[in-house]
Amino acid sequence: MTPEPTPDGPLTFSFLTLFPELLAPFASEAILGKARERGLVDVNLVNMRDFSQNKHLKVDDTPYGGGAGMVIRVDVAERALASLPPADEVILFSPAGQPLTQAVAEELAAKSHLAFLCGRYEGFDARVEGLVTRELSIGDFVMMGGEAAAACVLEAVARLRPGVLGDADSHRADSFSSGLLDYPEYTRPLAWQAQEVPEVLRGGNHAAIAAWRREQALKRTLARRPDLLASAPLTPQDSATLLALGATPDDLRAWGAPPPPPPKKVKRRRKPDDTPSGT
């Protein structure tokens, strides 16, 4: 079961970066800005140049052994981290890091203080790895720095804190939170370019709506991300739905899905002229 974030005090995000101005507006607008105003989330932007200890504010140097690019010094990173209150996690963005998933976001949302090292240039001196508790990656691609990754983590984690979203239960139905992709949503207009909102969503039958949404979530996941089904909490009815959608019994076994419920026996109605046996 997913641990619930603690509601005691704000969750503080400390971002150690060479470009705090990139994160400042992202952390000040929309839902995040309102969450900060209400004391639910705190964002601390730390400019690592303040810990350079030289008049040119130089934080990097050429790599030993040669090669292109510049490397951020470990002593600069250490001094910047030492300026912070103790953090529950010190996280380095790295292509070698643990992939950011919804489960990781939920784990981090239960903390009180998270510190992030946002690299630039050729990254940090390798000895920085000894200062961190975790390395994270947001995908198998290369960016110019860690600030965009920091923005992703800030939004993914902060929204899980109690009170940040208007509906306390809204994130539980999100893609990945349920183990599946989310079902499709509709609003006005009722009809648009010959496409109408599905009839079931207009009928007011909440049980039918819930069943339709579950079927649509399974349909989308099967078509677009079948890999998720191996770790999704599937029910026997889900297995029956997946078979109806085109999955095979071998697929169900590979995903560890439970067997579908046995088909219901159809009772043959006795005709009026049927004579019971033994008479």
PDB file of C-alpha atoms in Angstrom:
ATOM      1  CA  MET A   1       0.000   0.000   0.000  1.00  0.00           C
ATOM      2  CA  THR A   2       1.313   3.454  -0.902  1.00  0.00           C
ATOM      3  CA  PRO A   3       2.473   5.416   2.177  1.00  0.00           C
ATOM      4  CA  GLU A   4       0.484   8.577   2.718  1.00  0.00           C
ATOM      5  CA  PRO A   5       2.484  11.817   2.847  1.00  0.00           C
ATOM      6  CA  THR A   6       2.733  13.360   6.267  1.00  0.00           C
ATOM      7  CA  PRO A   7       0.644  16.536   6.648  1.00  0.00           C
ATOM      8  CA  ASP A   8       2.909  17.963   9.372  1.00  0.00           C
ATOM      9  CA  GLY A   9       4.532  21.088   7.936  1.00  0.00           C
ATOM     10  CA  PRO A  10       5.479  21.880   4.352  1.00  0.00           C
ATOM     11  CA  LEU A  11       7.581  19.694   2.121  1.00  0.00           C
ATOM     12  CA  THR A  12      10.734  21.687   1.372  1.00  0.00           C
ATOM     13  CA  PHE A  13      12.487  21.368  -1.968  1.00  0.00           C
ATOM     14  CA  SER A  14      16.042  22.737  -2.043  1.00  0.00           C
ATOM     15  CA  PHE A  15      17.483  23.014  -5.547  1.00  0.00           C
ATOM     16  CA  LEU A  16      21.237  23.597  -5.869  1.00  0.00           C
ATOM     17  CA  THR A  17      21.726  25.123  -9.298  1.00  0.00           C
ATOM     18  CA  LEU A  18      23.797  27.557 -11.331  1.00  0.00           C
ATOM     19  CA  PHE A  19      20.632  29.041 -12.821  1.00  0.00           C
ATOM     20  CA  PRO A  20      18.017  29.593 -10.089  1.00  0.00           C
ATOM     21  CA  GLU A  21      16.210  32.051 -12.364  1.00  0.00           C
ATOM     22  CA  LEU A  22      15.116  29.106 -14.526  1.00  0.00           C
ATOM     23  CA  LEU A  23      13.198  27.509 -11.654  1.00  0.00           C
ATOM     24  CA  ALA A  24      11.921  30.624  -9.898  1.00  0.00           C
ATOM     25  CA  PRO A  25       8.903  31.327 -12.162  1.00  0.00           C
ATOM     26  CA  PHE A  26       7.981  27.637 -12.436  1.00  0.00           C
ATOM     27  CA  ALA A  27       7.806  27.367  -8.656  1.00  0.00           C
ATOM     28  CA  SER A  28       5.785  30.581  -8.257  1.00  0.00           C
ATOM     29  CA  GLU A  29       2.821  30.145 -10.617  1.00  0.00           C
ATOM     30  CA  ALA A  30      -0.414  28.147 -10.815  1.00  0.00           C
ATOM     31  CA  ILE A  31      -1.009  25.358  -8.285  1.00  0.00           C
ATOM     32  CA  LEU A  32       2.587  25.343  -7.036  1.00  0.00           C
ATOM     33  CA  GLY A  33       2.475  29.070  -6.351  1.00  0.00           C
ATOM     34  CA  LYS A  34      -0.774  28.704  -4.417  1.00  0.00           C
ATOM     35  CA  ALA A  35       0.621  25.750  -2.464  1.00  0.00           C
ATOM     36  CA  ARG A  36       3.622  27.847  -1.435  1.00  0.00           C
ATOM     37  CA  GLU A  37       1.364  30.729  -0.382  1.00  0.00           C
ATOM     38  CA  ARG A  38      -0.630  28.341   1.802  1.00  0.00           C
ATOM     39  CA  GLY A  39       2.511  26.913   3.417  1.00  0.00           C
ATOM     40  CA  LEU A  40       2.059  23.416   1.966  1.00  0.00           C
ATOM     41  CA  VAL A  41       5.253  23.452  -0.093  1.00  0.00           C
ATOM     42  CA  ASP A  42       8.457  25.453   0.235  1.00  0.00           C
ATOM     43  CA  VAL A  43      10.990  25.919  -2.564  1.00  0.00           C
ATOM     44  CA  ASN A  44      14.537  26.962  -1.704  1.00  0.00           C
ATOM     45  CA  LEU A  45      16.712  27.965  -4.679  1.00  0.00           C
ATOM     46  CA  VAL A  46      20.425  27.852  -3.882  1.00  0.00           C
ATOM     47  CA  ASN A  47      22.906  29.395  -6.310  1.00  0.00           C
ATOM     48  CA  MET A  48      26.053  27.274  -6.173  1.00  0.00           C
ATOM     49  CA  ARG A  49      28.117  30.256  -7.355  1.00  0.00           C
ATOM     50  CA  ASP A  50      27.632  31.723  -3.878  1.00  0.00           C
ATOM     51  CA  PHE A  51      29.947  28.967  -2.623  1.00  0.00           C
ATOM     52  CA  SER A  52      32.703  29.330  -5.240  1.00  0.00           C
ATOM     53  CA  GLN A  53      35.077  31.186  -2.843  1.00  0.00           C
ATOM     54  CA  ASN A  54      36.665  33.162  -5.673  1.00  0.00           C
ATOM     55  CA  LYS A  55      36.018  36.628  -7.056  1.00  0.00           C
ATOM     56  CA  HIS A  56      35.011  35.337 -10.483  1.00  0.00           C
ATOM     57  CA  LEU A  57      32.362  33.010  -8.985  1.00  0.00           C
ATOM     58  CA  LYS A  58      33.912  30.123 -10.880  1.00  0.00           C
ATOM     59  CA  VAL A  59      32.475  26.744  -9.863  1.00  0.00           C
ATOM     60  CA  ASP A  60      33.923  24.427 -12.524  1.00  0.00           C
ATOM     61  CA  ASP A  61      37.264  23.360 -13.929  1.00  0.00           C
ATOM     62  CA  THR A  62      38.812  21.286 -16.728  1.00  0.00           C
ATOM     63  CA  PRO A  63      38.617  17.511 -16.328  1.00  0.00           C
ATOM     64  CA  TYR A  64      41.651  15.515 -15.284  1.00  0.00           C
ATOM     65  CA  GLY A  65      42.783  13.319 -18.153  1.00  0.00           C
ATOM     66  CA  GLY A  66      41.612  15.814 -20.746  1.00  0.00           C
ATOM     67  CA  GLY A  67      38.442  15.948 -22.753  1.00  0.00           C
ATOM     68  CA  ALA A  68      35.819  18.481 -23.791  1.00  0.00           C
ATOM     69  CA  GLY A  69      33.698  20.485 -21.406  1.00  0.00           C
ATOM     70  CA  MET A  70      33.963  21.596 -17.797  1.00  0.00           C
ATOM     71  CA  VAL A  71      33.213  19.735 -14.564  1.00  0.00           C
ATOM     72  CA  ILE A  72      31.555  21.236 -11.444  1.00  0.00           C
ATOM     73  CA  ARG A  73      33.838  20.990  -8.426  1.00  0.00           C
ATOM     74  CA  VAL A  74      32.991  18.657  -5.544  1.00  0.00           C
ATOM     75  CA  ASP A  75      34.065  21.184  -2.898  1.00  0.00           C
ATOM     76  CA  VAL A  76      31.586  23.736  -4.253  1.00  0.00           C
ATOM     77  CA  ALA A  77      28.777  21.193  -4.099  1.00  0.00           C
ATOM     78  CA  GLU A  78      29.779  20.168  -0.570  1.00  0.00           C
ATOM     79  CA  ARG A  79      29.739  23.755   0.726  1.00  0.00           C
ATOM     80  CA  ALA A  80      26.358  24.420  -0.877  1.00  0.00           C
ATOM     81  CA  LEU A  81      24.878  21.300   0.716  1.00  0.00           C
ATOM     82  CA  ALA A  82      26.393  22.186   4.087  1.00  0.00           C
ATOM     83  CA  SER A  83      24.487  25.490   4.023  1.00  0.00           C
ATOM     84  CA  LEU A  84      21.151  23.647   4.136  1.00  0.00           C
ATOM     85  CA  PRO A  85      19.245  22.191   7.070  1.00  0.00           C
ATOM     86  CA  PRO A  86      19.512  18.390   7.170  1.00  0.00           C
ATOM     87  CA  ALA A  87      17.663  16.805   4.245  1.00  0.00           C
ATOM     88  CA  ASP A  88      15.837  13.474   4.202  1.00  0.00           C
ATOM     89  CA  GLU A  89      17.258  12.857   0.741  1.00  0.00           C
ATOM     90  CA  VAL A  90      20.084  14.435  -1.270  1.00  0.00           C
ATOM     91  CA  ILE A  91      19.360  13.637  -4.909  1.00  0.00           C
ATOM     92  CA  LEU A  92      21.614  13.928  -7.939  1.00  0.00           C
ATOM     93  CA  PHE A  93      20.137  14.028 -11.432  1.00  0.00           C
ATOM     94  CA  SER A  94      22.097  11.514 -13.481  1.00  0.00           C
ATOM     95  CA  PRO A  95      21.586   9.302 -16.571  1.00  0.00           C
ATOM     96  CA  ALA A  96      22.750   6.430 -14.370  1.00  0.00           C
ATOM     97  CA  GLY A  97      20.048   7.158 -11.804  1.00  0.00           C
ATOM     98  CA  GLN A  98      16.898   5.364 -10.793  1.00  0.00           C
ATOM     99  CA  PRO A  99      14.064   6.123 -13.250  1.00  0.00           C
ATOM    100  CA  LEU A 100      11.508   8.574 -11.924  1.00  0.00           C
ATOM    101  CA  THR A 101       8.202   6.723 -11.606  1.00  0.00           C
ATOM    102  CA  GLN A 102       4.928   7.422  -9.851  1.00  0.00           C
ATOM    103  CA  ALA A 103       5.999   5.051  -7.072  1.00  0.00           C
ATOM    104  CA  VAL A 104       9.205   7.050  -6.552  1.00  0.00           C
ATOM    105  CA  ALA A 105       7.223  10.316  -6.523  1.00  0.00           C
ATOM    106  CA  GLU A 106       4.899   8.895  -3.869  1.00  0.00           C
ATOM    107  CA  GLU A 107       7.880   7.816  -1.776  1.00  0.00           C
ATOM    108  CA  LEU A 108       9.486  11.250  -1.985  1.00  0.00           C
ATOM    109  CA  ALA A 109       6.192  12.990  -1.172  1.00  0.00           C
ATOM    110  CA  ALA A 110       6.276  11.382   2.276  1.00  0.00           C
ATOM    111  CA  LYS A 111       9.516  13.235   3.140  1.00  0.00           C
ATOM    112  CA  SER A 112       9.971  16.650   4.781  1.00  0.00           C
ATOM    113  CA  HIS A 113      13.063  18.036   3.023  1.00  0.00           C
ATOM    114  CA  LEU A 114      14.488  17.051  -0.356  1.00  0.00           C
ATOM    115  CA  ALA A 115      17.729  18.515  -1.721  1.00  0.00           C
ATOM    116  CA  PHE A 116      18.569  18.253  -5.426  1.00  0.00           C
ATOM    117  CA  LEU A 117      21.861  18.802  -7.244  1.00  0.00           C
ATOM    118  CA  CYS A 118      21.236  20.201 -10.729  1.00  0.00           C
ATOM    119  CA  GLY A 119      24.265  19.705 -12.952  1.00  0.00           C
ATOM    120  CA  ARG A 120      25.488  21.697 -15.949  1.00  0.00           C
ATOM    121  CA  TYR A 121      28.302  21.390 -18.499  1.00  0.00           C
ATOM    122  CA  GLU A 122      29.826  17.888 -18.182  1.00  0.00           C
ATOM    123  CA  GLY A 123      28.198  17.366 -14.796  1.00  0.00           C
ATOM    124  CA  PHE A 124      29.692  17.052 -11.327  1.00  0.00           C
ATOM    125  CA  ASP A 125      33.003  15.680 -10.160  1.00  0.00           C
ATOM    126  CA  ALA A 126      32.358  11.947  -9.575  1.00  0.00           C
ATOM    127  CA  ARG A 127      33.135  12.387  -5.877  1.00  0.00           C
ATOM    128  CA  VAL A 128      29.806  14.195  -5.513  1.00  0.00           C
ATOM    129  CA  GLU A 129      28.178  10.759  -5.664  1.00  0.00           C
ATOM    130  CA  GLY A 130      29.452  10.185  -2.126  1.00  0.00           C
ATOM    131  CA  LEU A 131      27.425  13.180  -0.905  1.00  0.00           C
ATOM    132  CA  VAL A 132      24.043  11.984  -2.188  1.00  0.00           C
ATOM    133  CA  THR A 133      21.503   9.401  -1.044  1.00  0.00           C
ATOM    134  CA  ARG A 134      19.924   8.774  -4.432  1.00  0.00           C
ATOM    135  CA  GLU A 135      20.443   9.369  -8.138  1.00  0.00           C
ATOM    136  CA  LEU A 136      17.421  10.024 -10.366  1.00  0.00           C
ATOM    137  CA  SER A 137      16.849  10.018 -14.122  1.00  0.00           C
ATOM    138  CA  ILE A 138      13.760  11.322 -15.908  1.00  0.00           C
ATOM    139  CA  GLY A 139      14.528   9.428 -19.124  1.00  0.00           C
ATOM    140  CA  ASP A 140      17.121   8.120 -21.528  1.00  0.00           C
ATOM    141  CA  PHE A 141      17.987  11.389 -23.225  1.00  0.00           C
ATOM    142  CA  VAL A 142      20.461  14.214 -22.713  1.00  0.00           C
ATOM    143  CA  MET A 143      19.635  17.782 -21.664  1.00  0.00           C
ATOM    144  CA  MET A 144      21.771  20.839 -21.057  1.00  0.00           C
ATOM    145  CA  GLY A 145      21.224  20.825 -17.310  1.00  0.00           C
ATOM    146  CA  GLY A 146      19.244  19.475 -14.389  1.00  0.00           C
ATOM    147  CA  GLU A 147      16.799  22.367 -13.996  1.00  0.00           C
ATOM    148  CA  ALA A 148      14.155  20.926 -16.347  1.00  0.00           C
ATOM    149  CA  ALA A 149      14.402  17.596 -14.536  1.00  0.00           C
ATOM    150  CA  ALA A 150      14.032  19.452 -11.237  1.00  0.00           C
ATOM    151  CA  ALA A 151      10.836  21.083 -12.487  1.00  0.00           C
ATOM    152  CA  CYS A 152       9.439  17.649 -13.399  1.00  0.00           C
ATOM    153  CA  VAL A 153      10.190  16.229  -9.969  1.00  0.00           C
ATOM    154  CA  LEU A 154       8.849  19.320  -8.190  1.00  0.00           C
ATOM    155  CA  GLU A 155       5.494  19.047  -9.937  1.00  0.00           C
ATOM    156  CA  ALA A 156       5.233  15.245  -9.738  1.00  0.00           C
ATOM    157  CA  VAL A 157       5.983  15.170  -6.002  1.00  0.00           C
ATOM    158  CA  ALA A 158       4.375  18.380  -4.732  1.00  0.00           C
ATOM    159  CA  ARG A 159       0.955  17.523  -6.154  1.00  0.00           C
ATOM    160  CA  LEU A 160       0.852  14.429  -3.914  1.00  0.00           C
ATOM    161  CA  ARG A 161       1.035  16.431  -0.698  1.00  0.00           C
ATOM    162  CA  PRO A 162      -2.268  16.759   1.185  1.00  0.00           C
ATOM    163  CA  GLY A 163      -4.106  19.954   0.280  1.00  0.00           C
ATOM    164  CA  VAL A 164      -2.086  20.838  -2.826  1.00  0.00           C
ATOM    165  CA  LEU A 165      -4.738  19.600  -5.253  1.00  0.00           C
ATOM    166  CA  GLY A 166      -8.329  20.740  -4.868  1.00  0.00           C
ATOM    167  CA  ASP A 167      -9.636  17.164  -4.734  1.00  0.00           C
ATOM    168  CA  ALA A 168      -7.708  15.083  -2.234  1.00  0.00           C
ATOM    169  CA  ASP A 169      -8.538  11.872  -4.135  1.00  0.00           C
ATOM    170  CA  SER A 170      -7.920  13.138  -7.672  1.00  0.00           C
ATOM    171  CA  HIS A 171      -4.342  11.878  -7.987  1.00  0.00           C
ATOM    172  CA  ARG A 172      -5.328   8.328  -7.024  1.00  0.00           C
ATOM    173  CA  ALA A 173      -7.057   7.794 -10.382  1.00  0.00           C
ATOM    174  CA  ASP A 174      -4.196   9.243 -12.422  1.00  0.00           C
ATOM    175  CA  SER A 175      -2.217   7.257 -14.941  1.00  0.00           C
ATOM    176  CA  PHE A 176       0.333   5.022 -13.156  1.00  0.00           C
ATOM    177  CA  SER A 177      -1.204   5.646  -9.687  1.00  0.00           C
ATOM    178  CA  SER A 178      -3.721   2.876 -10.429  1.00  0.00           C
ATOM    179  CA  GLY A 179      -1.116   0.818 -12.281  1.00  0.00           C
ATOM    180  CA  LEU A 180      -2.851   1.552 -15.582  1.00  0.00           C
ATOM    181  CA  LEU A 181      -3.095   4.433 -17.996  1.00  0.00           C
ATOM    182  CA  ASP A 182      -5.950   6.791 -17.201  1.00  0.00           C
ATOM    183  CA  TYR A 183      -9.349   6.448 -18.840  1.00  0.00           C
ATOM    184  CA  PRO A 184     -10.434   9.134 -21.367  1.00  0.00           C
ATOM    185  CA  GLU A 185     -12.209  12.226 -20.035  1.00  0.00           C
ATOM    186  CA  TYR A 186     -14.873  14.366 -21.742  1.00  0.00           C
ATOM    187  CA  THR A 187     -16.563  17.716 -21.202  1.00  0.00           C
ATOM    188  CA  ARG A 188     -18.658  20.177 -23.243  1.00  0.00           C
ATOM    189  CA  PRO A 189     -19.445  20.447 -26.092  1.00  0.00           C
ATOM    190  CA  LEU A 190     -21.513  17.283 -26.191  1.00  0.00           C
ATOM    191  CA  ALA A 191     -20.833  16.841 -29.911  1.00  0.00           C
ATOM    192  CA  TRP A 192     -17.764  18.085 -31.757  1.00  0.00           C
ATOM    193  CA  GLN A 193     -16.860  17.334 -35.375  1.00  0.00           C
ATOM    194  CA  ALA A 194     -19.128  14.278 -35.469  1.00  0.00           C
ATOM    195  CA  GLN A 195     -17.643  12.947 -32.221  1.00  0.00           C
ATOM    196  CA  GLU A 196     -20.027  12.660 -29.277  1.00  0.00           C
ATOM    197  CA  VAL A 197     -19.442  12.093 -25.595  1.00  0.00           C
ATOM    198  CA  PRO A 198     -20.107   8.382 -24.866  1.00  0.00           C
ATOM    199  CA  GLU A 199     -23.706   7.710 -23.869  1.00  0.00           C
ATOM    200  CA  VAL A 200     -22.733   5.894 -20.655  1.00  0.00           C
ATOM    201  CA  LEU A 201     -21.191   9.077 -19.227  1.00  0.00           C
ATOM    202  CA  ARG A 202     -24.470  10.949 -19.703  1.00  0.00           C
ATOM    203  CA  GLY A 203     -26.756   8.415 -18.068  1.00  0.00           C
ATOM    204  CA  GLY A 204     -26.017   9.015 -14.396  1.00  0.00           C
ATOM    205  CA  ASN A 205     -25.500   5.307 -13.627  1.00  0.00           C
ATOM    206  CA  HIS A 206     -22.386   5.505 -11.452  1.00  0.00           C
ATOM    207  CA  ALA A 207     -21.777   1.746 -11.445  1.00  0.00           C
ATOM    208  CA  ALA A 208     -21.944   1.639 -15.241  1.00  0.00           C
ATOM    209  CA  ILE A 209     -19.639   4.661 -15.484  1.00  0.00           C
ATOM    210  CA  ALA A 210     -17.089   3.054 -13.153  1.00  0.00           C
ATOM    211  CA  ALA A 211     -17.167  -0.187 -15.175  1.00  0.00           C
ATOM    212  CA  TRP A 212     -16.775   1.728 -18.455  1.00  0.00           C
ATOM    213  CA  ARG A 213     -13.847   3.729 -17.110  1.00  0.00           C
ATOM    214  CA  ARG A 214     -12.075   0.606 -15.887  1.00  0.00           C
ATOM    215  CA  GLU A 215     -12.587  -1.063 -19.274  1.00  0.00           C
ATOM    216  CA  GLN A 216     -11.259   2.005 -21.085  1.00  0.00           C
ATOM    217  CA  ALA A 217      -8.205   2.166 -18.822  1.00  0.00           C
ATOM    218  CA  LEU A 218      -7.486  -1.494 -19.570  1.00  0.00           C
ATOM    219  CA  LYS A 219      -8.055  -0.911 -23.297  1.00  0.00           C
ATOM    220  CA  ARG A 220      -5.653   2.038 -23.431  1.00  0.00           C
ATOM    221  CA  THR A 221      -3.012   0.245 -21.401  1.00  0.00           C
ATOM    222  CA  LEU A 222      -3.229  -2.898 -23.527  1.00  0.00           C
ATOM    223  CA  ALA A 223      -2.913  -0.884 -26.727  1.00  0.00           C
ATOM    224  CA  ARG A 224      -0.257   1.634 -25.672  1.00  0.00           C
ATOM    225  CA  ARG A 225       1.657   0.375 -22.620  1.00  0.00           C
ATOM    226  CA  PRO A 226       1.084  -3.385 -22.216  1.00  0.00           C
ATOM    227  CA  ASP A 227       4.288  -3.544 -20.165  1.00  0.00           C
ATOM    228  CA  LEU A 228       2.402  -1.876 -17.291  1.00  0.00           C
ATOM    229  CA  LEU A 229       0.009  -4.817 -16.979  1.00  0.00           C
ATOM    230  CA  ALA A 230       2.707  -7.021 -15.443  1.00  0.00           C
ATOM    231  CA  SER A 231       2.716  -4.860 -12.305  1.00  0.00           C
ATOM    232  CA  ALA A 232      -0.890  -3.618 -12.294  1.00  0.00           C
ATOM    233  CA  PRO A 233      -3.259  -4.943  -9.580  1.00  0.00           C
ATOM    234  CA  LEU A 234      -5.589  -6.875 -11.873  1.00  0.00           C
ATOM    235  CA  THR A 235      -8.818  -8.585 -10.838  1.00  0.00           C
ATOM    236  CA  PRO A 236     -10.455 -11.678 -12.348  1.00  0.00           C
ATOM    237  CA  GLN A 237     -12.942  -9.377 -14.081  1.00  0.00           C
ATOM    238  CA  ASP A 238     -10.027  -7.370 -15.500  1.00  0.00           C
ATOM    239  CA  SER A 239      -8.662 -10.613 -16.941  1.00  0.00           C
ATOM    240  CA  ALA A 240     -11.998 -11.318 -18.599  1.00  0.00           C
ATOM    241  CA  THR A 241     -12.073  -7.791 -20.001  1.00  0.00           C
ATOM    242  CA  LEU A 242      -8.521  -8.097 -21.353  1.00  0.00           C
ATOM    243  CA  LEU A 243      -9.380 -11.373 -23.081  1.00  0.00           C
ATOM    244  CA  ALA A 244     -12.394  -9.690 -24.678  1.00  0.00           C
ATOM    245  CA  LEU A 245     -10.116  -6.854 -25.814  1.00  0.00           C
ATOM    246  CA  GLY A 246      -7.756  -9.213 -27.622  1.00  0.00           C
ATOM    247  CA  ALA A 247      -5.258 -10.401 -25.003  1.00  0.00           C
ATOM    248  CA  THR A 248      -4.428 -14.105 -24.967  1.00  0.00           C
ATOM    249  CA  PRO A 249      -4.302 -16.599 -22.086  1.00  0.00           C
ATOM    250  CA  ASP A 250      -0.511 -16.619 -22.534  1.00  0.00           C
ATOM    251  CA  ASP A 251      -0.512 -12.830 -22.049  1.00  0.00           C
ATOM    252  CA  LEU A 252      -2.461 -13.195 -18.797  1.00  0.00           C
ATOM    253  CA  ARG A 253       0.008 -15.776 -17.506  1.00  0.00           C
ATOM    254  CA  ALA A 254       2.970 -13.562 -18.440  1.00  0.00           C
ATOM    255  CA  TRP A 255       1.422 -10.632 -16.562  1.00  0.00           C
ATOM    256  CA  GLY A 256       0.631 -12.767 -13.513  1.00  0.00           C
ATOM    257  CA  ALA A 257      -3.055 -11.909 -13.906  1.00  0.00           C
ATOM    258  CA  PRO A 258      -5.631 -13.974 -12.035  1.00  0.00           C
ATOM    259  CA  PRO A 259      -7.804 -16.320 -14.089  1.00  0.00           C
ATOM    260  CA  PRO A 260     -11.076 -14.844 -15.292  1.00  0.00           C
ATOM    261  CA  PRO A 261     -14.238 -15.854 -13.456  1.00  0.00           C
ATOM    262  CA  PRO A 262     -15.852 -19.054 -14.786  1.00  0.00           C
ATOM    263  CA  PRO A 263     -18.653 -18.467 -17.249  1.00  0.00           C
ATOM    264  CA  LYS A 264     -22.087 -18.415 -15.719  1.00  0.00           C
ATOM    265  CA  LYS A 265     -24.199 -21.461 -16.418  1.00  0.00           C
ATOM    266  CA  VAL A 266     -27.323 -20.625 -18.351  1.00  0.00           C
ATOM    267  CA  LYS A 267     -30.333 -22.458 -16.924  1.00  0.00           C
ATOM    268  CA  ARG A 268     -32.645 -23.900 -19.539  1.00  0.00           C
ATOM    269  CA  ARG A 269     -36.160 -22.780 -18.919  1.00  0.00           C
ATOM    270  CA  ARG A 270     -38.607 -25.673 -18.826  1.00  0.00           C
ATOM    271  CA  LYS A 271     -41.340 -25.475 -21.389  1.00  0.00           C
ATOM    272  CA  PRO A 272     -44.938 -25.936 -20.201  1.00  0.00           C
ATOM    273  CA  ASP A 273     -45.243 -29.277 -21.991  1.00  0.00           C
ATOM    274  CA  ASP A 274     -42.006 -30.670 -20.567  1.00  0.00           C
ATOM    275  CA  THR A 275     -42.673 -33.814 -18.572  1.00  0.00           C
ATOM    276  CA  PRO A 276     -40.455 -34.317 -15.486  1.00  0.00           C
ATOM    277  CA  SER A 277     -38.488 -37.537 -15.592  1.00  0.00           C
ATOM    278  CA  GLY A 278     -39.772 -40.514 -13.535  1.00  0.00           C
ATOM    279  CA  THR A 279     -43.450 -39.928 -14.106  1.00  0.00           C
TER     280      THR A 279
END
